[in-house]
Short mmCIF file of C-alpha atoms and ligand atoms in Angstrom, two decimals:
data_model
loop_
_atom_site.label_atom_id
_atom_site.label_comp_id
_atom_site.label_asym_id
_atom_site.label_seq_id
_atom_site.Cartn_x
_atom_site.Cartn_y
_atom_site.Cartn_z
CA UNK A 1 -0.02 0.08 0.03
CA UNK A 2 1.36 3.25 -0.93
CA UNK A 3 0.88 6.49 1.13
CA UNK A 4 -2.24 8.32 0.61
CA UNK A 5 -2.21 10.94 -2.32
CA UNK A 6 -3.34 13.70 0.02
CA UNK A 7 -0.50 13.32 2.43
CA UNK A 8 -0.97 13.78 6.17
CA UNK A 9 -4.39 12.07 6.47
CA UNK A 10 -4.58 8.40 7.75
CA UNK A 11 -4.55 5.55 5.27
CA UNK A 12 -8.43 4.53 4.61
CA UNK A 13 -8.84 0.73 5.04
CA UNK A 14 -12.06 -1.33 3.97
CA UNK A 15 -12.37 -4.70 5.86
CA UNK A 16 -15.08 -7.05 4.22
CA UNK A 17 -16.29 -9.84 6.33
CA UNK A 18 -19.06 -12.42 5.42
CA UNK A 19 -20.99 -12.50 8.81
CA UNK A 20 -21.66 -10.22 11.55
CA UNK A 21 -19.91 -12.15 14.09
CA UNK A 22 -16.60 -11.66 11.97
CA UNK A 23 -17.24 -7.88 11.51
CA UNK A 24 -17.68 -7.57 15.19
CA UNK A 25 -14.22 -9.38 15.71
CA UNK A 26 -12.60 -7.01 13.42
CA UNK A 27 -14.35 -4.04 15.06
CA UNK A 28 -13.19 -5.17 18.60
CA UNK A 29 -9.76 -4.28 17.46
CA UNK A 30 -10.59 -0.83 16.90
CA UNK A 31 -13.16 1.76 18.41
CA UNK A 32 -16.05 1.60 16.00
CA UNK A 33 -18.71 4.17 15.99
CA UNK A 34 -22.15 4.39 14.76
CA UNK A 35 -22.65 2.42 11.39
CA UNK A 36 -23.07 4.58 8.12
CA UNK A 37 -25.77 3.10 5.76
CA UNK A 38 -24.66 2.72 2.11
CA UNK A 39 -26.96 2.30 -1.04
CA UNK A 40 -28.41 -1.33 -0.81
CA UNK A 41 -28.78 -1.02 2.73
CA UNK A 42 -25.20 -2.23 3.74
CA UNK A 43 -24.24 -1.20 6.99
CA UNK A 44 -20.65 0.15 7.28
CA UNK A 45 -19.00 0.34 10.70
CA UNK A 46 -16.44 3.10 11.10
CA UNK A 47 -13.37 3.38 13.33
CA UNK A 48 -11.66 6.50 12.17
CA UNK A 49 -9.84 7.65 15.37
CA UNK A 50 -6.68 5.86 15.02
CA UNK A 51 -3.62 5.93 12.58
CA UNK A 52 -5.71 3.98 9.94
CA UNK A 53 -9.20 4.92 9.26
CA UNK A 54 -10.91 1.56 9.32
CA UNK A 55 -14.34 0.71 7.88
CA UNK A 56 -15.83 -2.86 8.36
CA UNK A 57 -18.61 -4.39 6.15
CA UNK A 58 -20.28 -7.62 6.64
CA UNK A 59 -21.32 -8.32 3.04
CA UNK A 60 -22.65 -11.81 3.00
CA UNK A 61 -21.33 -15.31 2.53
CA UNK A 62 -19.72 -16.39 -0.80
CA UNK A 63 -17.85 -14.52 -3.54
CA UNK A 64 -20.71 -13.00 -5.27
CA UNK A 65 -22.19 -11.29 -2.06
CA UNK A 66 -18.42 -10.12 -1.32
CA UNK A 67 -17.94 -8.50 -4.59
CA UNK A 68 -21.42 -6.85 -4.57
CA UNK A 69 -20.73 -5.39 -1.14
CA UNK A 70 -17.24 -4.40 -1.56
CA UNK A 71 -17.97 -2.85 -4.94
CA UNK A 72 -20.72 -0.75 -3.41
CA UNK A 73 -18.53 0.39 -0.58
CA UNK A 74 -15.70 1.25 -3.07
CA UNK A 75 -18.04 3.15 -5.19
CA UNK A 76 -19.64 5.17 -2.38
CA UNK A 77 -16.25 6.16 -1.13
CA UNK A 78 -14.98 7.24 -4.43
CA UNK A 79 -18.07 9.31 -5.12
CA UNK A 80 -17.60 10.94 -1.71
CA UNK A 81 -14.24 11.82 -2.80
CA UNK A 82 -12.73 9.71 -0.02
CA UNK A 83 -11.58 6.65 -1.77
CA UNK A 84 -10.06 3.49 -0.05
CA UNK A 85 -6.22 2.78 -0.03
CA UNK A 86 -6.74 -0.82 0.82
CA UNK A 87 -9.38 -3.37 0.81
CA UNK A 88 -8.93 -6.53 3.20
CA UNK A 89 -11.14 -9.61 2.91
CA UNK A 90 -11.18 -10.80 6.52
CA UNK A 91 -12.74 -13.71 8.44
CA UNK A 92 -12.48 -17.12 9.57
CA UNK A 93 -11.49 -19.92 7.38
CA UNK A 94 -10.50 -23.65 6.89
CA UNK A 95 -6.71 -24.47 7.18
CA UNK A 96 -4.65 -27.30 5.75
CA UNK A 97 -2.69 -28.76 8.82
CA UNK A 98 -0.08 -28.82 9.75
CA UNK A 99 0.95 -25.43 8.30
CA UNK A 100 -2.33 -23.72 8.95
CA UNK A 101 -3.64 -25.35 12.38
CA UNK A 102 -6.72 -24.31 14.30
CA UNK A 103 -6.29 -20.60 15.65
CA UNK A 104 -3.52 -19.67 13.35
CA UNK A 105 -3.92 -16.58 11.01
CA UNK A 106 -3.17 -16.77 7.41
CA UNK A 107 -2.27 -13.71 5.17
CA UNK A 108 -2.72 -14.65 1.47
CA UNK A 109 0.26 -14.39 -0.89
CA UNK A 110 -2.33 -15.56 -3.52
CA UNK A 111 -5.95 -15.29 -3.63
CA UNK A 112 -7.35 -17.93 -6.06
CA UNK A 113 -10.67 -18.86 -7.38
CA UNK A 114 -10.38 -22.56 -7.01
CA UNK A 115 -13.80 -23.67 -8.50
CA UNK A 116 -14.15 -20.98 -11.22
CA UNK A 117 -13.84 -23.04 -14.40
CA UNK A 118 -15.25 -26.16 -16.21
CA UNK A 119 -15.34 -29.81 -15.42
CA UNK A 120 -14.00 -31.74 -18.35
CA UNK A 121 -13.23 -35.37 -18.86
CA UNK A 122 -9.53 -34.78 -18.04
CA UNK A 123 -10.43 -32.73 -14.87
CA UNK A 124 -11.16 -29.32 -13.71
CA UNK A 125 -10.09 -26.61 -16.24
CA UNK A 126 -9.77 -22.93 -14.90
CA UNK A 127 -11.82 -20.30 -16.54
CA UNK A 128 -8.61 -18.53 -17.67
CA UNK A 129 -7.64 -21.64 -19.86
CA UNK A 130 -10.90 -21.25 -21.56
CA UNK A 131 -9.75 -17.81 -22.63
CA UNK A 132 -11.61 -15.54 -20.28
CA UNK A 133 -11.82 -14.20 -16.61
CA UNK A 134 -9.32 -14.11 -13.87
CA UNK A 135 -8.68 -16.74 -11.22
CA UNK A 136 -5.70 -15.08 -9.35
CA UNK A 137 -4.80 -12.10 -7.48
CA UNK A 138 -1.49 -11.50 -6.02
CA UNK A 139 -1.57 -9.05 -2.94
CA UNK A 140 1.70 -6.75 -2.77
CA UNK A 141 4.35 -9.22 -1.33
CA UNK A 142 5.92 -6.33 1.02
CA UNK A 143 2.61 -5.68 2.38
CA UNK A 144 1.87 -9.39 2.91
CA UNK A 145 5.18 -9.68 4.65
CA UNK A 146 4.81 -6.74 6.91
CA UNK A 147 1.12 -7.60 8.03
CA UNK A 148 1.97 -11.31 8.63
CA UNK A 149 5.15 -10.57 10.60
CA UNK A 150 3.10 -8.11 12.93
CA UNK A 151 0.23 -10.48 13.29
CA UNK A 152 2.38 -13.65 13.74
CA UNK A 153 0.71 -15.15 10.64
CA UNK A 154 1.71 -17.65 8.19
CA UNK A 155 1.54 -16.78 4.43
CA UNK A 156 0.57 -18.90 1.32
CA UNK A 157 -2.21 -19.30 -0.93
CA UNK A 158 -5.84 -18.93 0.22
CA UNK A 159 -8.41 -20.35 -2.18
CA UNK A 160 -11.87 -19.11 -2.56
CA UNK A 161 -14.68 -21.68 -3.04
CA UNK A 162 -18.27 -21.62 -3.29
CA UNK A 163 -18.82 -25.03 -1.58
CA UNK A 164 -17.23 -25.68 1.58
CA UNK A 165 -14.94 -28.54 1.26
CA UNK A 166 -16.30 -31.63 3.06
CA UNK A 167 -14.21 -34.73 2.27
CA UNK A 168 -10.63 -35.74 2.50
CA UNK A 169 -10.41 -36.35 -1.36
CA UNK A 170 -11.58 -32.84 -2.10
CA UNK A 171 -9.09 -31.39 0.29
CA UNK A 172 -6.33 -33.41 -1.32
CA UNK A 173 -7.44 -32.39 -4.77
CA UNK A 174 -7.34 -28.81 -3.93
CA UNK A 175 -3.88 -29.20 -2.23
CA UNK A 176 -2.65 -31.08 -5.49
CA UNK A 177 -3.83 -28.31 -7.72
CA UNK A 178 -2.63 -25.51 -5.41
CA UNK A 179 0.74 -26.44 -4.09
CA UNK A 180 1.29 -24.60 -0.86
CA UNK A 181 -2.26 -23.80 -0.27
CA UNK A 182 -2.89 -23.01 3.50
CA UNK A 183 -6.53 -22.05 3.91
CA UNK A 184 -9.94 -21.99 2.16
CA UNK A 185 -12.84 -19.48 2.50
CA UNK A 186 -15.56 -18.26 0.38
CA UNK A 187 -15.24 -14.44 -0.19
CA UNK A 188 -11.57 -13.68 -0.94
CA UNK A 189 -11.66 -13.80 -4.62
CA UNK A 190 -14.88 -11.72 -4.83
CA UNK A 191 -13.26 -9.03 -2.76
CA UNK A 192 -10.27 -9.07 -4.86
CA UNK A 193 -12.19 -8.60 -7.97
CA UNK A 194 -13.90 -5.72 -6.70
CA UNK A 195 -10.75 -4.15 -5.28
CA UNK A 196 -9.01 -4.65 -8.89
CA UNK A 197 -11.87 -3.08 -10.71
CA UNK A 198 -11.47 -0.01 -8.62
CA UNK A 199 -7.41 -0.01 -8.71
CA UNK A 200 -7.18 -0.45 -4.92
CA UNK A 201 -4.67 -2.92 -3.41
CA UNK A 202 -6.16 -6.01 -1.73
CA UNK A 203 -5.27 -8.39 1.16
CA UNK A 204 -6.83 -11.40 2.58
CA UNK A 205 -6.52 -12.26 6.42
CA UNK A 206 -8.17 -15.49 7.48
CA UNK A 207 -8.10 -17.08 10.91
CA UNK A 208 -8.56 -20.76 10.95
CA UNK A 209 -11.75 -22.17 12.73
CA UNK A 210 -11.56 -25.62 11.17
CA UNK A 211 -9.51 -28.07 9.40
CA UNK A 212 -10.16 -28.60 5.79
CA UNK A 213 -11.54 -31.90 5.03
CA UNK A 214 -14.27 -34.25 6.12
CA UNK A 215 -17.12 -32.17 7.46
CA UNK A 216 -17.23 -32.07 11.26
CA UNK A 217 -19.10 -28.79 12.44
CA UNK A 218 -18.63 -29.80 16.13
CA UNK A 219 -14.95 -29.48 15.72
CA UNK A 220 -15.04 -25.97 14.60
CA UNK A 221 -13.36 -23.49 16.90
CA UNK A 222 -15.07 -20.43 15.88
CA UNK A 223 -14.54 -18.57 19.07
CA UNK A 224 -10.92 -19.06 19.07
CA UNK A 225 -10.65 -18.02 15.48
CA UNK A 226 -12.70 -14.86 16.18
CA UNK A 227 -10.46 -13.92 19.00
CA UNK A 228 -7.12 -14.66 16.73
CA UNK A 229 -8.94 -12.38 14.07
CA UNK A 230 -9.23 -9.60 16.46
CA UNK A 231 -5.55 -9.97 17.41
CA UNK A 232 -4.53 -9.91 13.81
CA UNK A 233 -6.42 -6.51 13.27
CA UNK A 234 -4.89 -5.08 16.40
CA UNK A 235 -1.49 -5.23 14.72
CA UNK A 236 -2.74 -4.26 11.33
CA UNK A 237 -2.29 -0.38 11.63
CA UNK A 238 1.19 -0.54 12.80
CA UNK A 239 2.06 -2.68 9.92
CA UNK A 240 0.31 -0.51 7.55
CA UNK A 241 1.59 2.79 8.53
CA UNK A 242 5.27 1.32 8.59
CA UNK A 243 4.81 0.06 4.96
CA UNK A 244 3.16 3.07 3.37
CA UNK A 245 5.49 4.68 0.83
CA UNK A 246 5.12 7.51 -1.54
CA UNK A 247 1.88 7.49 -3.57
CA UNK A 248 2.65 6.01 -7.14
CA UNK A 249 0.84 7.35 -10.32
CA UNK A 250 -2.59 5.41 -10.35
CA UNK A 251 -2.32 2.20 -12.52
CA UNK A 252 -4.23 2.16 -15.96
CA UNK A 253 -7.48 0.01 -15.32
CA UNK A 254 -6.70 -2.29 -18.23
CA UNK A 255 -3.23 -3.53 -17.35
CA UNK A 256 -4.16 -6.18 -14.89
CA UNK A 257 -2.02 -9.03 -15.39
CA UNK A 258 -4.77 -11.39 -14.37
CA UNK A 259 -7.54 -10.55 -16.80
CA UNK A 260 -7.41 -13.29 -19.66
CA UNK A 261 -3.54 -13.29 -19.72
CA UNK A 262 -2.74 -16.94 -20.44
CA UNK A 263 0.83 -16.04 -19.24
CA UNK A 264 0.04 -15.54 -15.53
CA UNK A 265 2.20 -17.84 -13.68
CA UNK A 266 0.64 -20.64 -11.48
CA UNK A 267 0.53 -19.51 -7.75
CA UNK A 268 2.56 -21.30 -5.19
CA UNK A 269 5.68 -20.67 -3.26
O1 LIG B 1 -22.05 -20.05 13.79
C1 LIG B 1 -21.30 -18.84 14.22
O2 LIG B 1 -21.30 -18.49 15.39
C2 LIG B 1 -20.38 -18.30 13.14
C3 LIG B 1 -19.63 -17.33 13.59
C4 LIG B 1 -18.72 -16.76 12.67
C5 LIG B 1 -18.74 -17.22 11.34
C6 LIG B 1 -19.56 -18.26 11.22
C7 LIG B 1 -19.48 -18.92 9.86
O3 LIG B 1 -20.11 -19.74 9.49
C8 LIG B 1 -18.72 -18.01 8.75
C9 LIG B 1 -18.93 -18.65 7.36
C10 LIG B 1 -17.38 -18.16 6.61
O4 LIG B 1 -16.36 -18.84 7.16
C11 LIG B 1 -15.52 -19.12 6.13
N1 LIG B 1 -15.13 -20.54 6.26
C12 LIG B 1 -14.86 -21.00 7.48
N2 LIG B 1 -14.48 -22.34 7.31
C13 LIG B 1 -14.53 -22.50 6.09
C14 LIG B 1 -14.03 -23.70 5.20
O5 LIG B 1 -13.71 -24.80 5.71
N3 LIG B 1 -14.20 -23.67 3.88
C15 LIG B 1 -14.74 -22.61 3.40
N4 LIG B 1 -15.02 -21.23 3.96
C16 LIG B 1 -15.11 -21.44 5.25
C17 LIG B 1 -16.34 -18.62 4.80
O6 LIG B 1 -15.60 -17.62 4.30
C18 LIG B 1 -17.62 -18.52 5.22
O7 LIG B 1 -18.19 -17.34 4.68
C19 LIG B 1 -20.42 -18.77 11.95
#
């Protein structure tokens, strides 16, 4: 994340969660005031008293709801002349043990749409191999490193799925297709697509509530994961302020490496 172009003001950060419990866990790290209501009825919790001005939105479960909510908040901010400097997809997620055990915090090096494509007799084909769309966003590595170091988090690929993995076979298949995958959730890619459309940098921060694999809801440790999420967001402002550099020229909208570029390398360490 570069320094805001109107120097002197705190960076504006939008955190997007799926559900209210995740939003409240993020807000617990800051001092959120009364929510603002955006077009569409989205409620935006605001904490603008610290070194970072943090807005938090619970946009709903899944990549489509996440993209719709994120795009609404980004558009409203731009129209108000107060654009965001960073968007963070935040929440709980499934983790691949042993690298991402219960309670661990994961910061995404790669945000990958793992089930956006076509099933063929030869297996799954990503939508980019069909000649359109995007399946990968890579957050700024320096920012990932700084935020992860501050939070005591591990870094690696986080996949976005529309169907929660519920079997060992599916978990193994995703790990085969995405070497180095650490976590699975349902919103990161939708948030990243909206952020990219607005030319705003993106991060994904997940606290592990359950192991990816055979469905066992009783084994989910949601409370511990939400506490870990709060802890990660307590350290976020310091990491962001330390990494903010001079504002670059705004990127042209059409130069995203991700959009339909067949030469985008596979994600992975
Ligand atoms: O029941 C509750 O109290 C509760 C509190 C906070 C969050 C939840 C959710 O169910 C959040 C759903 C959200 O979590 C992500 N998630 C978590 N584990 C996985 C997974 O193994 N695979 C995919 N997604 C996962 C996901 O992003 C959902 O939107 C409940």
